[in-house]
Amino acid sequence: MTGRSRPAEFSGERPPAHFNMARYAIGDAAARTPRNVALEVYDAATCGRLERWTFESLQDAVLRTSAALSAIGLTRGDRVVVKLENTSQYAVTFFGAVAGGFIPIPASAGLTPRETAFVVGNSRAKLLVSSDGDPGLQGGAGLIRLNAGDLADAVNAVEPASYADTAADDPAYLIYTSGTTAAPKGVLHAHSAAWGRRPMYRDWYGLGAGDRMLHAGAFNWTYTLGTGLTDPWANGATALVALGAKPPQTWPSLIRETGATIFAAVPGIYRQMLKYADDLDDLGALRHGLMAGEAPPLTLRPDWTDATGLPIYEALGMSEISTYVSTSPDVPPRDGSAGRPQSGRSIAILPPDAPRGRDEQVMPLPAGEEGLLAVHRSDPGMMLGYWELPDEDAAVSVGEWFVGGDLARMDDDGYVFHLGRETDVMNAGGFRVSPAELEDVLCAVNGVHEIACAEVEVREDVRVICAFVVMSETAPDWSELEATLRRRADENLAPQKRPRAYRKVNTLTRTANGKLQRSALARGFVRD
């Protein structure tokens, strides 16, 4: 199904030609309201405040960091791997690098030596900043290493720099995907990526200057660096981050004591709070919650609202563009849907067999048909490309559309229904089956806390669909629950879509960022 019609481009306001992401996120607010609070850091165990940063003091630290990086020999475009512990130093270093026109690479402090060596080597980083300097790491020639103390000393020894005069499409930061089955890929973003987040302000967050945004993640997570820091600061709002262990029971107290008006987390955090926290009926000043990172169970949103009296708004996104589909105070949720395309964004559903390549031209599918979820490459939030992987760029391109491997359909009102990942699609007797469709049907059964479906091998050359089930505390015994699930499937799914096997598990396998790993569940399947 090909054609010559030119797809609609991003229709929102374009970023200025000269644009620095750090100036936009921090410098503008520091000029307008220097003494307003930009960041507060809390102790999760006591709910006590550990740090308070005004926009003025935050900008000073960021620009001193930029000057320190220049003083140790970095030049524009040099890559900086940031592998610090979960402290405010992490955020200051990241934005300090961006401010100076360097390219930070946010990395977890928990990376193994092998993983660290890959990121350093693949990116050809000039500087590695880590808690201990990674003295045993075999780095390339010319690699500079700093530990947290050395960096602090270097920052204190210089005067603040000025923001680099970067262009909107200059590289700003590089992130590596988690890479569960192959080596991670670097996703390179421009300074304009911060501008490309503007559609989220109204169409997901409902965010204003008076808000206090509490993010459940750590400083080293791009979800936190974006939703938890960049976006509140760009609106003159206050970002809130908690340090230390955060069992589910602590979140209600943290939300109340920090005065959070908006709370952002992955769906798993909300599930755990509903299961283990007993004071959800008093969340202080909270107006609503935000969730992204994975598809939530159908029951999560209504269960949260029943327990708290507050709404929760979902968003769908990816490393290559952040979120682009969402619900919000102005976009009411619809069962089974992640929401509608955010203002200005051009979204389409393309045929599942669309040919890949930048020269292809394919007509989007009409409403109601299932296919590949695509975003127009003119979006300012779209990545510049995969780091030195032109073939990978071509593989996710259908003409001027970017396709990240998500399957979806769009209804007549523009609501997008996520149907799972292209790589997750199961083959049942020659029929393509989306695990998300099955999970949405089966998770409604009383006694199911979580459920995931995957294709498994039951004997050599024989593969079937298996449902992996985490039972709730109120569930009946397993045999009764399995029988109920089978009846539910018989009544609501075509024969080729029904799971042939059911397994009780204690937990679902997830990545460090909370994303479901169906392939790991399938590998752990035990044959009868």
Coordinates of C-alpha atoms in Angstrom, one line a residue:
M1 CA 0.0 0.0 0.0
T2 CA 2.2 2.8 -1.3
G3 CA 1.5 6.3 -2.4
R4 CA 2.9 9.7 -3.1
S5 CA 1.1 11.9 -0.5
R6 CA 3.5 13.8 1.7
P7 CA 2.9 13.0 5.4
A8 CA 2.0 15.9 7.7
E9 CA 4.9 17.4 9.4
F10 CA 5.2 18.6 13.1
S11 CA 2.9 21.6 13.3
G12 CA 4.0 23.1 16.6
E13 CA 6.3 26.1 17.1
R14 CA 9.9 25.4 16.0
P15 CA 12.8 26.1 18.4
P16 CA 15.0 29.2 17.9
A17 CA 18.1 28.6 15.6
H18 CA 20.4 29.4 18.5
F19 CA 19.3 27.2 21.4
N20 CA 21.0 25.7 24.4
M21 CA 19.1 23.1 26.4
A22 CA 20.6 24.0 29.7
R23 CA 19.9 27.7 29.2
Y24 CA 16.3 26.9 28.3
A25 CA 15.8 24.6 31.3
I26 CA 17.7 26.6 34.0
G27 CA 19.0 29.9 32.7
D28 CA 15.7 31.4 31.6
A29 CA 14.1 30.7 35.0
A30 CA 17.2 32.0 36.8
A31 CA 16.9 35.3 34.9
R32 CA 13.1 35.6 35.6
T33 CA 12.9 34.3 39.1
P34 CA 16.4 33.7 40.5
R35 CA 15.3 33.1 44.1
N36 CA 12.5 30.7 43.4
V37 CA 13.1 27.1 44.4
A38 CA 14.3 24.9 41.6
L39 CA 15.2 21.7 43.4
E40 CA 14.6 20.1 46.8
V41 CA 16.2 16.7 47.7
Y42 CA 14.7 14.6 50.5
D43 CA 15.6 11.7 52.6
A44 CA 13.1 8.9 51.7
A45 CA 13.5 7.3 55.2
T46 CA 12.6 10.4 57.2
C47 CA 10.9 12.6 54.6
G48 CA 13.3 15.3 55.8
R49 CA 14.7 17.9 53.4
L50 CA 18.4 17.5 52.7
E51 CA 19.0 20.2 50.1
R52 CA 17.3 23.2 48.6
W53 CA 18.5 24.9 45.4
T54 CA 17.2 28.2 44.0
F55 CA 17.4 28.7 40.3
E56 CA 20.2 31.2 40.9
S57 CA 22.3 28.7 43.0
L58 CA 21.5 25.9 40.5
Q59 CA 22.7 28.0 37.6
D60 CA 25.9 29.0 39.4
A61 CA 26.7 25.3 40.0
V62 CA 25.9 24.3 36.5
L63 CA 28.0 27.0 34.9
R64 CA 30.9 26.4 37.3
T65 CA 30.7 22.7 36.2
S66 CA 30.8 23.8 32.6
A67 CA 33.9 25.9 33.3
A68 CA 35.6 23.0 35.2
L69 CA 35.1 20.7 32.3
S70 CA 36.7 23.2 29.9
A71 CA 39.6 23.7 32.4
I72 CA 40.5 20.0 32.4
G73 CA 40.7 20.0 28.6
L74 CA 37.3 19.2 27.1
T75 CA 36.2 20.9 23.9
R76 CA 32.8 21.3 22.3
G77 CA 31.4 18.0 21.2
D78 CA 33.5 15.8 23.6
R79 CA 31.5 13.0 25.2
V80 CA 31.3 12.7 29.0
V81 CA 30.2 9.5 30.7
V82 CA 28.4 10.5 34.0
K83 CA 28.4 7.5 36.3
L84 CA 27.9 9.1 39.7
E85 CA 25.7 8.0 42.6
N86 CA 22.1 9.2 43.0
T87 CA 22.8 12.7 44.3
S88 CA 22.3 16.2 43.0
Q89 CA 25.9 16.2 41.8
Y90 CA 24.7 13.9 39.0
A91 CA 22.1 16.4 37.7
V92 CA 24.5 19.4 38.0
T93 CA 27.2 17.5 36.1
F94 CA 24.7 16.5 33.3
F95 CA 23.4 20.0 32.8
G96 CA 26.8 21.5 33.2
A97 CA 28.1 19.4 30.3
V98 CA 25.1 20.4 28.2
A99 CA 25.6 24.1 29.1
G100 CA 29.2 24.0 27.8
G101 CA 28.3 22.3 24.5
F102 CA 29.8 18.9 25.7
I103 CA 27.8 15.7 25.3
P104 CA 26.9 14.0 28.6
I105 CA 26.1 10.3 28.6
P106 CA 23.9 9.4 31.7
A107 CA 24.9 6.0 33.0
S108 CA 23.9 4.1 36.1
A109 CA 26.4 3.9 39.0
G110 CA 25.6 0.2 39.0
L111 CA 27.1 -0.6 35.6
T112 CA 29.5 -3.5 35.7
P113 CA 33.1 -2.9 34.5
R114 CA 32.3 -4.6 31.2
E115 CA 29.2 -2.4 30.6
T116 CA 31.1 0.7 31.6
A117 CA 33.9 -0.2 29.2
F118 CA 31.4 -0.7 26.4
V119 CA 29.8 2.7 26.8
V120 CA 33.2 4.5 27.2
G121 CA 34.7 2.7 24.2
N122 CA 31.7 2.9 21.9
S123 CA 31.1 6.6 22.5
R124 CA 34.9 7.4 22.5
A125 CA 34.3 9.4 25.6
K126 CA 36.9 12.0 26.6
L127 CA 35.9 12.0 30.3
L128 CA 34.5 9.4 32.7
V129 CA 33.1 10.9 35.9
S130 CA 32.3 8.2 38.5
S131 CA 32.1 7.9 42.2
D132 CA 35.6 6.3 42.5
G133 CA 37.0 7.1 39.1
D134 CA 36.8 3.5 38.0
P135 CA 40.6 3.0 38.5
G136 CA 40.5 -0.6 37.1
L137 CA 38.8 0.3 33.9
Q138 CA 40.8 -0.3 30.7
G139 CA 39.9 3.0 28.9
G140 CA 41.1 4.3 25.6
A141 CA 44.1 6.5 25.1
G142 CA 43.4 10.0 26.4
L143 CA 40.5 9.1 28.6
I144 CA 40.3 11.4 31.6
R145 CA 38.9 10.0 34.8
L146 CA 37.5 12.0 37.7
N147 CA 36.0 10.7 40.9
A148 CA 33.2 12.6 42.7
G149 CA 35.6 14.5 45.0
D150 CA 38.0 15.5 42.2
L151 CA 35.1 16.9 40.3
A152 CA 33.8 18.9 43.3
D153 CA 37.3 20.3 43.8
A154 CA 37.5 21.3 40.1
V155 CA 34.1 23.0 40.2
N156 CA 35.0 25.0 43.3
A157 CA 38.3 26.2 41.7
V158 CA 36.7 28.1 38.8
E159 CA 34.4 31.0 38.0
P160 CA 31.1 30.3 36.2
A161 CA 31.3 30.0 32.4
S162 CA 28.7 31.3 30.0
Y163 CA 26.3 29.1 28.2
A164 CA 27.7 27.8 24.9
D165 CA 26.2 29.4 21.8
T166 CA 24.9 26.1 20.4
A167 CA 22.5 25.6 17.5
A168 CA 19.2 23.8 18.1
D169 CA 20.3 20.8 16.1
D170 CA 23.7 20.5 17.7
P171 CA 24.2 17.3 19.7
A172 CA 23.3 17.8 23.4
Y173 CA 23.3 14.3 25.1
L174 CA 23.7 10.6 24.3
I175 CA 21.8 7.8 26.0
Y176 CA 22.3 4.1 25.6
T177 CA 19.3 1.8 25.4
S178 CA 19.1 -1.1 27.9
G179 CA 20.0 -3.7 25.2
T180 CA 18.5 -6.8 26.7
T181 CA 19.4 -9.1 23.7
A182 CA 22.2 -7.3 22.0
A183 CA 24.8 -4.6 22.6
P184 CA 23.1 -1.3 23.7
K185 CA 22.6 1.4 21.0
G186 CA 23.5 5.0 21.6
V187 CA 20.6 7.4 20.9
L188 CA 21.9 10.9 20.1
H189 CA 19.7 13.9 20.9
A190 CA 20.0 17.5 19.9
H191 CA 19.5 20.6 22.1
S192 CA 16.1 20.9 20.5
A193 CA 15.0 17.8 22.3
A194 CA 14.1 20.0 25.3
W195 CA 12.0 22.2 23.1
G196 CA 10.4 19.1 21.7
R197 CA 9.1 18.3 25.2
R198 CA 6.8 21.4 25.2
P199 CA 3.7 19.5 24.0
M200 CA 3.9 17.5 27.2
Y201 CA 3.4 20.5 29.4
R202 CA -0.3 20.8 28.8
D203 CA -1.1 17.5 27.1
W204 CA 0.3 15.2 29.8
Y205 CA 1.5 17.1 32.9
G206 CA -1.0 20.0 33.3
L207 CA 2.1 21.8 34.6
G208 CA 2.5 25.4 35.8
A209 CA 5.1 27.5 37.6
G210 CA 3.5 26.9 41.0
D211 CA 3.8 23.1 40.8
R212 CA 6.0 20.8 42.8
M213 CA 6.9 17.7 40.7
L214 CA 8.0 14.6 42.7
H215 CA 9.6 12.0 40.5
A216 CA 10.0 8.4 41.8
G217 CA 13.2 7.7 39.8
A218 CA 16.9 8.4 40.4
F219 CA 18.9 11.3 39.0
N220 CA 20.6 9.0 36.5
W221 CA 17.5 7.9 34.7
T222 CA 16.5 9.8 31.6
Y223 CA 12.8 9.7 32.7
T224 CA 13.9 11.7 35.8
L225 CA 16.3 14.0 33.9
G226 CA 13.4 14.9 31.5
T227 CA 10.1 14.6 33.3
G228 CA 11.5 15.1 36.8
L229 CA 14.0 18.0 36.1
T230 CA 14.0 19.6 32.7
D231 CA 10.3 20.1 32.3
P232 CA 9.5 21.5 35.8
W233 CA 12.5 23.9 35.5
A234 CA 11.5 25.1 32.1
N235 CA 8.2 26.0 33.6
G236 CA 9.7 27.7 36.7
A237 CA 8.3 24.9 38.9
T238 CA 10.1 23.0 41.7
A239 CA 11.6 19.5 41.1
L240 CA 11.5 17.1 44.0
V241 CA 13.8 14.0 44.3
A242 CA 14.1 11.5 47.2
L243 CA 17.3 9.6 48.1
G244 CA 17.6 6.2 49.7
A245 CA 15.5 3.1 49.7
K246 CA 11.9 3.7 48.9
P247 CA 9.6 0.8 49.7
P248 CA 6.0 1.2 48.5
Q249 CA 4.8 2.2 52.0
T250 CA 7.0 5.3 52.0
W251 CA 5.5 7.1 49.0
P252 CA 2.3 8.4 50.6
S253 CA 4.3 10.1 53.4
L254 CA 6.8 11.5 50.9
I255 CA 4.1 12.9 48.7
R256 CA 2.4 14.6 51.7
E257 CA 5.6 15.9 53.4
T258 CA 7.2 17.3 50.2
G259 CA 4.0 19.1 49.2
A260 CA 4.1 17.4 45.8
T261 CA 1.3 18.5 43.5
I262 CA 2.2 16.1 40.7
F263 CA 3.8 12.6 41.1
A264 CA 5.5 10.8 38.3
A265 CA 6.5 7.1 38.3
V266 CA 6.3 3.9 36.3
P267 CA 3.2 1.8 36.6
G268 CA 4.9 -0.7 38.8
I269 CA 5.3 1.9 41.6
Y270 CA 1.5 2.6 41.5
R271 CA 0.8 -1.2 41.6
Q272 CA 3.1 -1.6 44.6
M273 CA 1.5 1.4 46.4
L274 CA -2.0 0.0 45.9
K275 CA -0.9 -3.4 47.2
Y276 CA 1.2 -2.3 50.2
A277 CA 0.5 1.3 51.3
D278 CA -2.4 1.8 53.7
D279 CA -2.8 5.6 53.7
L280 CA -3.5 6.4 50.1
D281 CA -6.6 8.4 51.0
D282 CA -4.5 11.3 52.2
L283 CA -1.9 12.5 49.6
G284 CA -1.8 16.1 50.7
A285 CA -1.6 18.7 47.9
L286 CA -1.3 16.1 45.1
R287 CA -3.6 16.9 42.1
H288 CA -2.8 13.9 39.9
G289 CA -0.3 11.2 39.1
L290 CA 1.7 10.6 35.8
M291 CA 2.8 7.2 34.6
A292 CA 5.0 6.0 31.6
G293 CA 7.6 3.4 30.9
E294 CA 5.4 0.4 30.2
A295 CA 1.8 -0.4 29.4
P296 CA -0.2 -0.5 32.7
P297 CA -2.9 -3.1 33.5
L298 CA -6.4 -2.0 32.6
T299 CA -7.4 -2.0 36.2
L300 CA -4.6 0.2 37.5
R301 CA -6.1 3.6 36.7
P302 CA -9.6 3.0 38.2
D303 CA -8.1 1.2 41.2
W304 CA -5.8 4.2 41.9
T305 CA -8.7 6.6 41.6
D306 CA -10.9 4.5 43.8
A307 CA -8.1 4.4 46.5
T308 CA -7.0 8.1 46.3
G309 CA -9.9 10.0 44.7
L310 CA -7.3 11.4 42.2
P311 CA -6.7 10.9 38.5
I312 CA -3.7 9.3 36.9
Y313 CA -2.5 10.2 33.4
E314 CA -0.7 7.8 31.1
A315 CA 1.9 8.6 28.4
L316 CA 3.5 6.5 25.7
G317 CA 7.0 7.2 24.6
M318 CA 10.4 5.8 23.7
S319 CA 14.1 6.8 24.1
E320 CA 14.2 8.2 20.6
I321 CA 11.6 11.0 21.3
S322 CA 10.4 10.7 24.9
T323 CA 6.5 10.8 25.2
Y324 CA 4.3 11.8 22.3
V325 CA 0.9 10.2 23.1
S326 CA -0.8 10.9 26.4
T327 CA -3.9 11.7 28.5
S328 CA -4.1 14.8 30.7
P329 CA -6.5 17.1 32.6
D330 CA -7.6 18.2 29.1
V331 CA -7.5 14.8 27.4
P332 CA -9.8 12.4 29.4
P333 CA -8.5 8.8 29.6
R334 CA -10.2 6.1 27.6
D335 CA -10.0 2.4 28.6
G336 CA -7.2 0.6 26.9
S337 CA -5.7 3.7 25.3
A338 CA -2.5 5.6 26.2
G339 CA -4.2 8.8 25.0
R340 CA -4.0 11.0 22.0
P341 CA -1.1 12.6 20.1
Q342 CA 0.2 15.6 21.9
S343 CA -0.4 19.0 20.3
G344 CA 1.6 19.6 17.1
R345 CA 2.9 16.0 16.8
S346 CA 2.2 14.1 13.6
I347 CA 1.4 10.4 14.4
A348 CA 0.3 7.7 12.0
I349 CA -0.4 3.9 11.8
L350 CA 1.6 2.3 9.0
P351 CA 1.1 -1.2 7.4
P352 CA 2.9 -3.9 9.4
D353 CA 4.9 -4.9 6.3
A354 CA 5.9 -1.4 5.3
P355 CA 9.2 -1.4 3.5
R356 CA 12.0 0.2 5.5
G357 CA 14.3 3.0 4.3
R358 CA 14.4 6.8 4.1
D359 CA 13.4 6.8 0.4
E360 CA 10.2 4.8 0.9
Q361 CA 6.7 6.4 0.6
V362 CA 3.8 4.6 2.4
M363 CA 0.3 5.7 3.0
P364 CA -0.9 5.6 6.7
L365 CA -3.7 3.2 7.5
P366 CA -7.3 4.4 8.2
A367 CA -8.7 4.5 11.7
G368 CA -9.3 1.2 13.4
E369 CA -6.6 -0.8 11.5
E370 CA -3.7 -2.3 13.3
G371 CA -0.1 -1.5 12.3
L372 CA 3.2 0.2 13.2
L373 CA 3.0 3.3 15.3
A374 CA 5.0 6.1 13.6
V375 CA 6.1 9.6 14.4
H376 CA 7.1 12.2 11.8
R377 CA 10.8 12.9 11.8
S378 CA 10.2 16.6 11.6
D379 CA 9.3 16.6 15.3
P380 CA 12.0 18.7 17.3
G381 CA 12.0 16.0 20.0
M382 CA 13.1 13.3 17.6
M383 CA 16.6 11.9 18.0
L384 CA 19.4 13.0 15.6
G385 CA 20.0 9.3 15.1
Y386 CA 21.7 6.2 16.5
W387 CA 25.3 6.8 17.4
E388 CA 27.4 5.8 14.3
L389 CA 24.8 3.2 13.2
P390 CA 23.4 4.4 9.9
D391 CA 22.0 1.0 9.0
E392 CA 19.9 1.1 12.3
D393 CA 18.6 4.5 11.3
A394 CA 17.4 3.1 8.0
A395 CA 15.8 0.1 9.7
V396 CA 13.5 2.4 11.8
S397 CA 12.6 4.6 8.9
V398 CA 9.7 4.4 6.5
G399 CA 10.2 7.5 4.4
E400 CA 9.8 10.5 6.6
W401 CA 8.3 8.4 9.4
F402 CA 10.2 7.0 12.4
V403 CA 8.9 3.5 13.5
G404 CA 10.2 2.3 16.8
G405 CA 8.6 -1.2 16.7
D406 CA 5.4 -0.4 18.6
L407 CA 2.2 -1.9 17.3
A408 CA -1.0 0.1 17.7
R409 CA -4.3 1.2 16.2
M410 CA -6.0 4.6 16.3
D411 CA -9.7 5.2 16.7
D412 CA -11.8 7.9 15.0
D413 CA -11.2 10.3 17.9
G414 CA -7.4 10.0 17.6
Y415 CA -6.9 7.8 20.7
V416 CA -4.0 5.4 20.3
F417 CA -4.3 1.8 21.6
H418 CA -0.9 0.2 22.1
L419 CA -0.8 -3.5 21.1
G420 CA 2.7 -4.4 22.2
R421 CA 6.1 -4.4 20.6
E422 CA 6.6 -5.8 17.1
T423 CA 9.2 -8.2 18.5
D424 CA 6.8 -9.4 21.2
V425 CA 4.2 -10.5 18.6
M426 CA 3.4 -14.2 19.0
N427 CA 2.8 -16.6 16.2
A428 CA -0.1 -18.9 17.1
G429 CA -0.9 -21.4 14.4
G430 CA 0.2 -18.9 11.7
F431 CA -1.8 -16.0 13.3
R432 CA -0.1 -12.9 14.6
V433 CA -1.2 -12.3 18.2
S434 CA -0.4 -9.3 20.4
P435 CA 0.4 -10.2 24.0
A436 CA -1.1 -6.8 25.1
E437 CA -4.5 -7.8 23.8
L438 CA -4.5 -11.0 25.8
E439 CA -3.2 -9.3 29.0
D440 CA -5.9 -6.7 28.8
V441 CA -8.6 -9.4 28.8
L442 CA -7.1 -11.6 31.5
C443 CA -6.0 -9.0 34.0
A444 CA -9.6 -8.2 34.7
V445 CA -10.0 -11.6 36.5
N446 CA -10.3 -11.3 40.2
G447 CA -7.2 -12.7 41.9
V448 CA -4.8 -11.5 39.2
H449 CA -2.2 -9.0 40.5
E450 CA -0.1 -9.0 37.3
I451 CA -0.1 -11.0 34.1
A452 CA 2.1 -11.3 31.0
C453 CA 1.9 -13.5 27.9
A454 CA 4.7 -14.9 25.9
E455 CA 5.4 -17.5 23.3
V456 CA 7.1 -20.6 24.8
E457 CA 8.5 -23.9 23.6
V458 CA 6.6 -26.8 25.2
R459 CA 8.5 -29.5 23.2
E460 CA 10.9 -29.5 20.3
D461 CA 9.5 -27.4 17.5
V462 CA 6.2 -26.8 19.2
R463 CA 5.5 -23.4 20.6
V464 CA 2.3 -22.1 22.3
I465 CA 1.2 -19.0 24.1
C466 CA 1.7 -19.1 27.9
A467 CA 0.2 -16.7 30.5
F468 CA 2.5 -16.0 33.4
V469 CA 0.4 -15.0 36.5
V470 CA 1.2 -13.2 39.7
M471 CA -1.6 -13.9 42.1
S472 CA -3.1 -11.2 44.4
E473 CA -3.3 -11.7 48.1
T474 CA -7.1 -12.2 47.8
A475 CA -6.8 -14.8 45.0
P476 CA -8.3 -18.3 45.4
D477 CA -6.1 -21.3 45.1
W478 CA -4.1 -21.6 41.9
S479 CA -6.2 -24.4 40.3
E480 CA -9.4 -22.3 40.8
L481 CA -7.8 -19.2 39.4
E482 CA -6.4 -21.0 36.4
A483 CA -9.8 -22.4 35.6
T484 CA -11.3 -18.9 35.8
L485 CA -8.7 -17.5 33.5
R486 CA -9.3 -20.3 30.9
R487 CA -13.1 -19.5 31.0
R488 CA -12.4 -15.8 30.6
A489 CA -10.2 -16.5 27.6
D490 CA -12.8 -18.9 26.0
E491 CA -15.4 -16.2 26.4
N492 CA -13.4 -13.2 25.1
L493 CA -10.7 -14.4 22.7
A494 CA -10.7 -16.2 19.4
P495 CA -9.4 -19.8 19.7
Q496 CA -6.0 -19.0 18.1
K497 CA -5.4 -16.3 20.7
R498 CA -6.2 -18.2 23.9
P499 CA -3.2 -19.2 26.0
R500 CA -2.5 -23.0 26.0
A501 CA -0.4 -22.9 29.1
Y502 CA -0.6 -21.0 32.4
R503 CA 2.1 -20.6 35.0
K504 CA 2.0 -19.1 38.5
V505 CA 5.1 -16.9 39.2
N506 CA 6.1 -14.8 42.2
T507 CA 7.1 -11.8 40.1
L508 CA 7.3 -10.8 36.4
T509 CA 10.8 -10.3 35.1
R510 CA 11.6 -6.6 34.5
T511 CA 14.6 -4.5 33.6
A512 CA 16.2 -2.1 36.1
N513 CA 13.8 0.6 34.7
G514 CA 10.7 -1.5 35.4
K515 CA 10.0 -2.6 31.8
L516 CA 8.5 -6.0 31.3
Q517 CA 10.9 -8.7 29.8
R518 CA 8.6 -11.2 28.1
S519 CA 11.6 -12.9 26.5
A520 CA 13.1 -13.6 29.9
L521 CA 9.8 -15.1 31.1
A522 CA 9.8 -17.4 28.0
R523 CA 13.4 -18.5 28.6
G524 CA 12.4 -19.5 32.2
F525 CA 9.4 -21.6 31.1
V526 CA 9.5 -25.1 32.6
R527 CA 7.9 -27.8 30.4
D528 CA 5.3 -30.1 32.0

